[in-house]
GROMACS .gro file of N, CA, C and O in nm:
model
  340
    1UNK      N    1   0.080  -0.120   0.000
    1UNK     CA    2   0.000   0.000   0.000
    1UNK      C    3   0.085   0.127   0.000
    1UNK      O    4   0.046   0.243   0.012
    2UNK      N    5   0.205   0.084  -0.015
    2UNK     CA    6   0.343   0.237   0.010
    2UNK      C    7   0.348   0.270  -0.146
    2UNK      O    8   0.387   0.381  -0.184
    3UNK      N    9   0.311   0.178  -0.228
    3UNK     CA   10   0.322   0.200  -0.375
    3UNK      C   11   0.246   0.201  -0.488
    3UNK      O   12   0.257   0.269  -0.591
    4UNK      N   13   0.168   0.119  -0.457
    4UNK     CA   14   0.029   0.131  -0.544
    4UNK      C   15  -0.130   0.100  -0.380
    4UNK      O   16  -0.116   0.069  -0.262
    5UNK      N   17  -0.199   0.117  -0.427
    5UNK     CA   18  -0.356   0.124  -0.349
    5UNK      C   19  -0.407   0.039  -0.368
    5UNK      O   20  -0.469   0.014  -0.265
    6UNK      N   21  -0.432  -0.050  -0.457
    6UNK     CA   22  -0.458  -0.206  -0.477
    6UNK      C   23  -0.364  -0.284  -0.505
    6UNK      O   24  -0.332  -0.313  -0.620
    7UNK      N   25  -0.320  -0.320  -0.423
    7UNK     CA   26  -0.204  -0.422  -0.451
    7UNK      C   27  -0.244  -0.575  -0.510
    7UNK      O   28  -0.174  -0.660  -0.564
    8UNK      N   29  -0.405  -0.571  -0.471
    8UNK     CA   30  -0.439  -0.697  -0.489
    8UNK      C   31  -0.498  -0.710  -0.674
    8UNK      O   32  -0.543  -0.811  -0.730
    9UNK      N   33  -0.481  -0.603  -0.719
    9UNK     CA   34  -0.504  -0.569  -0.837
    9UNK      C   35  -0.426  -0.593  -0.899
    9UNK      O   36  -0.435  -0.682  -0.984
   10UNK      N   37  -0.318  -0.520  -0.877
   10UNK     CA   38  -0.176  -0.580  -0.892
   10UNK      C   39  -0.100  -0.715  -0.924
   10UNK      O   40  -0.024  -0.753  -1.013
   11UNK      N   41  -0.152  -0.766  -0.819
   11UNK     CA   42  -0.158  -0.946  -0.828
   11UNK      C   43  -0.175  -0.993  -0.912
   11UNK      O   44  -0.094  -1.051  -0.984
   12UNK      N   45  -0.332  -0.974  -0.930
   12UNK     CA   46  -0.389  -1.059  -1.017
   12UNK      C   47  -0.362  -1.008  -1.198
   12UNK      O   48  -0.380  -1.085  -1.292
   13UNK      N   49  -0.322  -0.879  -1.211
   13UNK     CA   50  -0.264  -0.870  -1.314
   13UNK      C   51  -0.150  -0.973  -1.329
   13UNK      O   52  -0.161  -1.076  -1.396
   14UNK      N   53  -0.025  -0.931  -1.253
   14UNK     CA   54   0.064  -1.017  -1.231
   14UNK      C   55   0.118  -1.167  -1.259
   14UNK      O   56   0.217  -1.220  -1.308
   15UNK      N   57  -0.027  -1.216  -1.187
   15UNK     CA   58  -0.078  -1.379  -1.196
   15UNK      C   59  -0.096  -1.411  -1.381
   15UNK      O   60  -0.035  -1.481  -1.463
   16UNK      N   61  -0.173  -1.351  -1.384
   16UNK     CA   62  -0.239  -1.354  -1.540
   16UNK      C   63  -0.114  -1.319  -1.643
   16UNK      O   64  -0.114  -1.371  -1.754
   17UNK      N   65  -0.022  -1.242  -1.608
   17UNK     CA   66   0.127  -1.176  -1.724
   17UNK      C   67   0.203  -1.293  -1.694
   17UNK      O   68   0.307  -1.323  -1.753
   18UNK      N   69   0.155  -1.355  -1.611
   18UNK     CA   70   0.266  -1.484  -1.563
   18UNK      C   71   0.243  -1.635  -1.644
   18UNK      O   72   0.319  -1.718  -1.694
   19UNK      N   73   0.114  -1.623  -1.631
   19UNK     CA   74   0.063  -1.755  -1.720
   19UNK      C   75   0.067  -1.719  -1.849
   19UNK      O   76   0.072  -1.808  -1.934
   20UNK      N   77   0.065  -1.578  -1.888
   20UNK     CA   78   0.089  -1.574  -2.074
   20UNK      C   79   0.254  -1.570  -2.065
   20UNK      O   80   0.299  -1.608  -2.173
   21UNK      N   81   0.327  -1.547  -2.000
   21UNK     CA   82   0.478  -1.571  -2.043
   21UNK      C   83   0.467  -1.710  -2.020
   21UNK      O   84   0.535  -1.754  -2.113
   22UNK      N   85   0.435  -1.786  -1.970
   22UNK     CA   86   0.496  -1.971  -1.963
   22UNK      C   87   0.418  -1.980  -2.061
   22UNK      O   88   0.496  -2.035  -2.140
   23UNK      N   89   0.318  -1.968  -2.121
   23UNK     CA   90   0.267  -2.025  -2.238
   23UNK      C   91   0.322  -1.924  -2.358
   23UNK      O   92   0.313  -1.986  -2.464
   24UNK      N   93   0.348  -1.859  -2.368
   24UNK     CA   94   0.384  -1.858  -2.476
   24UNK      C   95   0.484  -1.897  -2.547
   24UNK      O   96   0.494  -1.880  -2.669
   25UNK      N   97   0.573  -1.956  -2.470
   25UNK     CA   98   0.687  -2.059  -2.557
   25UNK      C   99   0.624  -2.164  -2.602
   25UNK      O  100   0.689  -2.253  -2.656
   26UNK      N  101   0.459  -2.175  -2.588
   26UNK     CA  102   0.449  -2.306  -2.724
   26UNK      C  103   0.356  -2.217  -2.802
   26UNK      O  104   0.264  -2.282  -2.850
   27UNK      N  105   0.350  -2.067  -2.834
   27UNK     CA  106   0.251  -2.020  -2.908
   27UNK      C  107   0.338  -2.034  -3.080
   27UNK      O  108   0.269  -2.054  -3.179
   28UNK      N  109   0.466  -2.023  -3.089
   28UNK     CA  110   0.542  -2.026  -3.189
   28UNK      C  111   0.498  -1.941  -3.314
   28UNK      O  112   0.449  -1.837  -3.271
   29UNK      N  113   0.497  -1.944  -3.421
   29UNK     CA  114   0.499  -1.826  -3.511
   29UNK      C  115   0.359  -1.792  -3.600
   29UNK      O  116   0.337  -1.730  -3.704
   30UNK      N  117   0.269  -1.874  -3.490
   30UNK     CA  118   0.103  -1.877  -3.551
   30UNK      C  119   0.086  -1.762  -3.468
   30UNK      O  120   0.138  -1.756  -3.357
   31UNK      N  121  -0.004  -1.643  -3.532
   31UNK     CA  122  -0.078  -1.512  -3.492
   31UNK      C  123  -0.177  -1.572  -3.452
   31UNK      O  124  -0.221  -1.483  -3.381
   32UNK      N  125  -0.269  -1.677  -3.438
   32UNK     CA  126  -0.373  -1.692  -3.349
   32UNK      C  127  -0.346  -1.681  -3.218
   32UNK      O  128  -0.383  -1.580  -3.158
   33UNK      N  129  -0.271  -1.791  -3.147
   33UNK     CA  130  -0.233  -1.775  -3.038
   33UNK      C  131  -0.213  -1.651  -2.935
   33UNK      O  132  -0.265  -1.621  -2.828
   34UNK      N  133  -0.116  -1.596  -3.014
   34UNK     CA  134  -0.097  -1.452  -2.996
   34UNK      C  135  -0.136  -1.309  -2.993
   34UNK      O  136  -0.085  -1.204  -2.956
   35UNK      N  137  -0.300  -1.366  -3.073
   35UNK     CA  138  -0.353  -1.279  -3.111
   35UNK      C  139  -0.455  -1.288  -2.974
   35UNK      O  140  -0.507  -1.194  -2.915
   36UNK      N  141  -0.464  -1.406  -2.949
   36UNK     CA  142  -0.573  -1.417  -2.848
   36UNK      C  143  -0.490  -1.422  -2.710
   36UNK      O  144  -0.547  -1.347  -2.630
   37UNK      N  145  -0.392  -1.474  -2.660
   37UNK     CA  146  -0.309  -1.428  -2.566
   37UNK      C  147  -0.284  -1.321  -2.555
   37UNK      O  148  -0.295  -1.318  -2.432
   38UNK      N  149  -0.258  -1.226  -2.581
   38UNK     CA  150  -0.277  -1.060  -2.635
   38UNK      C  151  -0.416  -0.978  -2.567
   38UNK      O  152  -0.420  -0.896  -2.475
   39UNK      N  153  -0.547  -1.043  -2.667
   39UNK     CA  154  -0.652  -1.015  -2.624
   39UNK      C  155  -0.692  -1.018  -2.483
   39UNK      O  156  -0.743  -0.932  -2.412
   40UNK      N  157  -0.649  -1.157  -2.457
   40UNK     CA  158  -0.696  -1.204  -2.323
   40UNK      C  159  -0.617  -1.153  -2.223
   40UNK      O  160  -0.666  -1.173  -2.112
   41UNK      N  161  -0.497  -1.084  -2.222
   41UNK     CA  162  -0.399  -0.984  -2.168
   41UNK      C  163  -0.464  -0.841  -2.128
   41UNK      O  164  -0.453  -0.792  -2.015
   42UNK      N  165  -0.530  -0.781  -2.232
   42UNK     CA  166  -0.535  -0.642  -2.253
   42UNK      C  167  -0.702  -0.635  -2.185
   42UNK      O  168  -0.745  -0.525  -2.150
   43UNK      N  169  -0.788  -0.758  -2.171
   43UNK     CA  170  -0.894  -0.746  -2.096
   43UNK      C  171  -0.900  -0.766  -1.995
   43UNK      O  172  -0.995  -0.712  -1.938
   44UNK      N  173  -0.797  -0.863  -1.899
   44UNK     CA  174  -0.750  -0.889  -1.791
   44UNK      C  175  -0.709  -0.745  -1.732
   44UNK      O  176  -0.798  -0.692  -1.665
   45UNK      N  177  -0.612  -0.686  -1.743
   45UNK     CA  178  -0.578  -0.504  -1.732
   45UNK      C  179  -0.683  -0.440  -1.773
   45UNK      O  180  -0.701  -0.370  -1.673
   46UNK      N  181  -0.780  -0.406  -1.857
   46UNK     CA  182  -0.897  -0.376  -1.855
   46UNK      C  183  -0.995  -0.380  -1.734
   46UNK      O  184  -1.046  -0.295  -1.661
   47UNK      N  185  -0.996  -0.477  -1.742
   47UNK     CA  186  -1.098  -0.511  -1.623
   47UNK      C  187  -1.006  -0.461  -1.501
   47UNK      O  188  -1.045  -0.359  -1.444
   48UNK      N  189  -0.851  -0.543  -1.439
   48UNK     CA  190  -0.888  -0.505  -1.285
   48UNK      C  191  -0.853  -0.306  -1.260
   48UNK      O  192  -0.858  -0.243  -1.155
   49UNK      N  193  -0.805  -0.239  -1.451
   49UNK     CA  194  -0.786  -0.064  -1.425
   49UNK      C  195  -0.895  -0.018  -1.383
   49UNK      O  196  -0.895   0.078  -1.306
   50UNK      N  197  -1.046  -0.093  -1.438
   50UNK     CA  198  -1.187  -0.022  -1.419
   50UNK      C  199  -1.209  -0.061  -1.319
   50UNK      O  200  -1.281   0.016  -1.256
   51UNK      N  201  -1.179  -0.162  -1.257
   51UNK     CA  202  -1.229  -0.218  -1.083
   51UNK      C  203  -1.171  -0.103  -1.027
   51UNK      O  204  -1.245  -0.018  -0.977
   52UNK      N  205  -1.026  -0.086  -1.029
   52UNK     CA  206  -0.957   0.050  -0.914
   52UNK      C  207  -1.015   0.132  -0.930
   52UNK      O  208  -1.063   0.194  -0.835
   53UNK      N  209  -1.041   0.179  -1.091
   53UNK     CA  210  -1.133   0.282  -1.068
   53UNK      C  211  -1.263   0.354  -1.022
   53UNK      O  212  -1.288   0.473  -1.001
   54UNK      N  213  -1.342   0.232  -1.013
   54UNK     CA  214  -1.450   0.227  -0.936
   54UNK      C  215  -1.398   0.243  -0.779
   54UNK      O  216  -1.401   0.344  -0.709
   55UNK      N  217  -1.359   0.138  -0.752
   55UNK     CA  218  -1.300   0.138  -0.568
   55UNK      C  219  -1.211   0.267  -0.581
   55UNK      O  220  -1.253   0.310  -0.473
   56UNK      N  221  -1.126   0.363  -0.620
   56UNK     CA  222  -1.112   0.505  -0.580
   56UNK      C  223  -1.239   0.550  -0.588
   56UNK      O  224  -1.282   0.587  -0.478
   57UNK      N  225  -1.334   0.564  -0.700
   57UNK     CA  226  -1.446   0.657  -0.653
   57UNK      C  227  -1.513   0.632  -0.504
   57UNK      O  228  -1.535   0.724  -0.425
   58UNK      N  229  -1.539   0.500  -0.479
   58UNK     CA  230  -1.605   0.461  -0.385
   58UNK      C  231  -1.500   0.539  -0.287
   58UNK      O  232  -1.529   0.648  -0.238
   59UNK      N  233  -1.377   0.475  -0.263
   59UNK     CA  234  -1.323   0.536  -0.102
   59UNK      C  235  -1.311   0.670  -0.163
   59UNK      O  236  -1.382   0.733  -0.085
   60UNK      N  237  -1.278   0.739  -0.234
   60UNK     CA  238  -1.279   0.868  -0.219
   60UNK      C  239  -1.436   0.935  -0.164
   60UNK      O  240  -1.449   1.038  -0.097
   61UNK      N  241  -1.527   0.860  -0.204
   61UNK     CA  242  -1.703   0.885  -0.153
   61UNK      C  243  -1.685   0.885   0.046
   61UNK      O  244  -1.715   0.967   0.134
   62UNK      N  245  -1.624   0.752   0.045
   62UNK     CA  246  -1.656   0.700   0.192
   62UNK      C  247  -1.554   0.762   0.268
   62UNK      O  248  -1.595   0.789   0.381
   63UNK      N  249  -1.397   0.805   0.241
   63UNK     CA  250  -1.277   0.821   0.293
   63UNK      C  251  -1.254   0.980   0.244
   63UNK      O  252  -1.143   1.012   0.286
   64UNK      N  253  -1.310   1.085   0.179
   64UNK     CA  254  -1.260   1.133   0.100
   64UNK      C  255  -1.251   1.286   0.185
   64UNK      O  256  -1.193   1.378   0.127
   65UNK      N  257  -1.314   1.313   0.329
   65UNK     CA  258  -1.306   1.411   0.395
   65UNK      C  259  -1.217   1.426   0.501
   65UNK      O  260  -1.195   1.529   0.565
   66UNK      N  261  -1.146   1.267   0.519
   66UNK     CA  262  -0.993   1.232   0.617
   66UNK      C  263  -0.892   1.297   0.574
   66UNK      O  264  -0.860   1.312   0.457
   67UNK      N  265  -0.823   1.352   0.697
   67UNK     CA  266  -0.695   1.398   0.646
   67UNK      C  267  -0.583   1.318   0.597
   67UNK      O  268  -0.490   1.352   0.524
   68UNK      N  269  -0.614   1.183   0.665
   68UNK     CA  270  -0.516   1.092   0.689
   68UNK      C  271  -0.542   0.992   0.527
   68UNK      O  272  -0.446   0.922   0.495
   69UNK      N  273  -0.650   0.990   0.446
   69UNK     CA  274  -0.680   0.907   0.324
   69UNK      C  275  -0.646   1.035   0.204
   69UNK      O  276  -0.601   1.007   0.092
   70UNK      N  277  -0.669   1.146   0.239
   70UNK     CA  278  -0.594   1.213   0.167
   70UNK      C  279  -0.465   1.235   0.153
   70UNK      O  280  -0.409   1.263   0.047
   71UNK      N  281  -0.406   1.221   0.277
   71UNK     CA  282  -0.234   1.289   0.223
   71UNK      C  283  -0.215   1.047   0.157
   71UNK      O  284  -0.153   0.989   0.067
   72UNK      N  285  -0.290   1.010   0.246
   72UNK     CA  286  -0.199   0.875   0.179
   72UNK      C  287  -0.231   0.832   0.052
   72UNK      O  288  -0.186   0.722   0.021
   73UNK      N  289  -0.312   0.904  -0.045
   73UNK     CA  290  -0.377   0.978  -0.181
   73UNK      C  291  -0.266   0.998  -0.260
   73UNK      O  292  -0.202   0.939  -0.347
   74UNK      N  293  -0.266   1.110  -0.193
   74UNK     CA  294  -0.146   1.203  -0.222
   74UNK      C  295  -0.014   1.151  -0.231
   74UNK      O  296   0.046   1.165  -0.338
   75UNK      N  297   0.059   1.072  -0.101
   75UNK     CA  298   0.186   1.029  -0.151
   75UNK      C  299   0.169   0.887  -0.217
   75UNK      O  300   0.266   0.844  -0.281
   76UNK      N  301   0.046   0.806  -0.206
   76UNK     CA  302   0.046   0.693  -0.319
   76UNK      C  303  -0.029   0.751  -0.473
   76UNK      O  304  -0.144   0.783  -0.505
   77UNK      N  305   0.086   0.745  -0.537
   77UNK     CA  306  -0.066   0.825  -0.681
   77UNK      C  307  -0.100   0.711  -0.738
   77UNK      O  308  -0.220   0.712  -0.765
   78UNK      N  309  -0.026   0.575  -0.780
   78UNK     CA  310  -0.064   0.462  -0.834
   78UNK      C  311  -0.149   0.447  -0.754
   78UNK      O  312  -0.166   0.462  -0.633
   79UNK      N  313  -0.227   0.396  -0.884
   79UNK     CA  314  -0.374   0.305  -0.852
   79UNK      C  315  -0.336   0.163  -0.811
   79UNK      O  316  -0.338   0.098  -0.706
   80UNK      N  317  -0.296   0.140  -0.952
   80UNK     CA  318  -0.262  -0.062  -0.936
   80UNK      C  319  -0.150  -0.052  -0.978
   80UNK      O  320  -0.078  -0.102  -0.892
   81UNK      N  321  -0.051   0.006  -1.115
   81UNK     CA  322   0.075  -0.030  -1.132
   81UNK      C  323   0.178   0.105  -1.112
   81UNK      O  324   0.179   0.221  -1.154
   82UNK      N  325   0.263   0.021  -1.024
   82UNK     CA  326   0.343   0.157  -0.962
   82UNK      C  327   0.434   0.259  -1.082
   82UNK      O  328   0.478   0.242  -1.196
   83UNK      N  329   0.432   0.352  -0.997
   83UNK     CA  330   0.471   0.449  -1.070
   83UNK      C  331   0.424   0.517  -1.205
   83UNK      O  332   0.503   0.564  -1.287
   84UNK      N  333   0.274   0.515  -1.220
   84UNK     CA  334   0.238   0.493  -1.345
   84UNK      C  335   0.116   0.606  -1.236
   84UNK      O  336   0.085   0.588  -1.118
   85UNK      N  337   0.081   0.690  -1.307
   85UNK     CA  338  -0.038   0.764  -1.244
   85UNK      C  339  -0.180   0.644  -1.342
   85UNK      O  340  -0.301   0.663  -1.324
   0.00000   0.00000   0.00000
């Protein structure tokens, strides 16, 4: 939580970039594979960028008049991947 605000977002991106690198040493020089490993990549990050983004609106709704959820706002700006506003 010192670096990104969902860490668990994080993860599961993570998890998912992990199983398309071991598989793709048998995708070999067919664009299907790749095309859909790819796909299935870019909706995985899709999905958990719009989850954070929902859960900031929410705690900013529920948390958003603390002094203490603001400055830790403030010095975390990642959502899910660090260093990345």
């Amino acid at each position: 939580y010192t670096i990104c605000r969902h860490p668990n977002y994080l993860g599961e991106i993570l998890f998912w970039a992990g199983l398309f690198g071991a598989g793709s040493v048998s995708f070999g020089k067919s664009i299907v594979p790749w095309a859909c490993g790819g796909l299935g990549m870019w909706g995985i990050v899709s999905i958990m960028l719009g989850a954070s983004a929902g859960l900031d609106k929410k705690q900013a709704e529920k948390y958003g008049d603390q002094p203490d959820y603001i400055e830790w706002k403030g010095k975390v700006a990642s959502s899910v991947i660090p260093f990345f506003k």
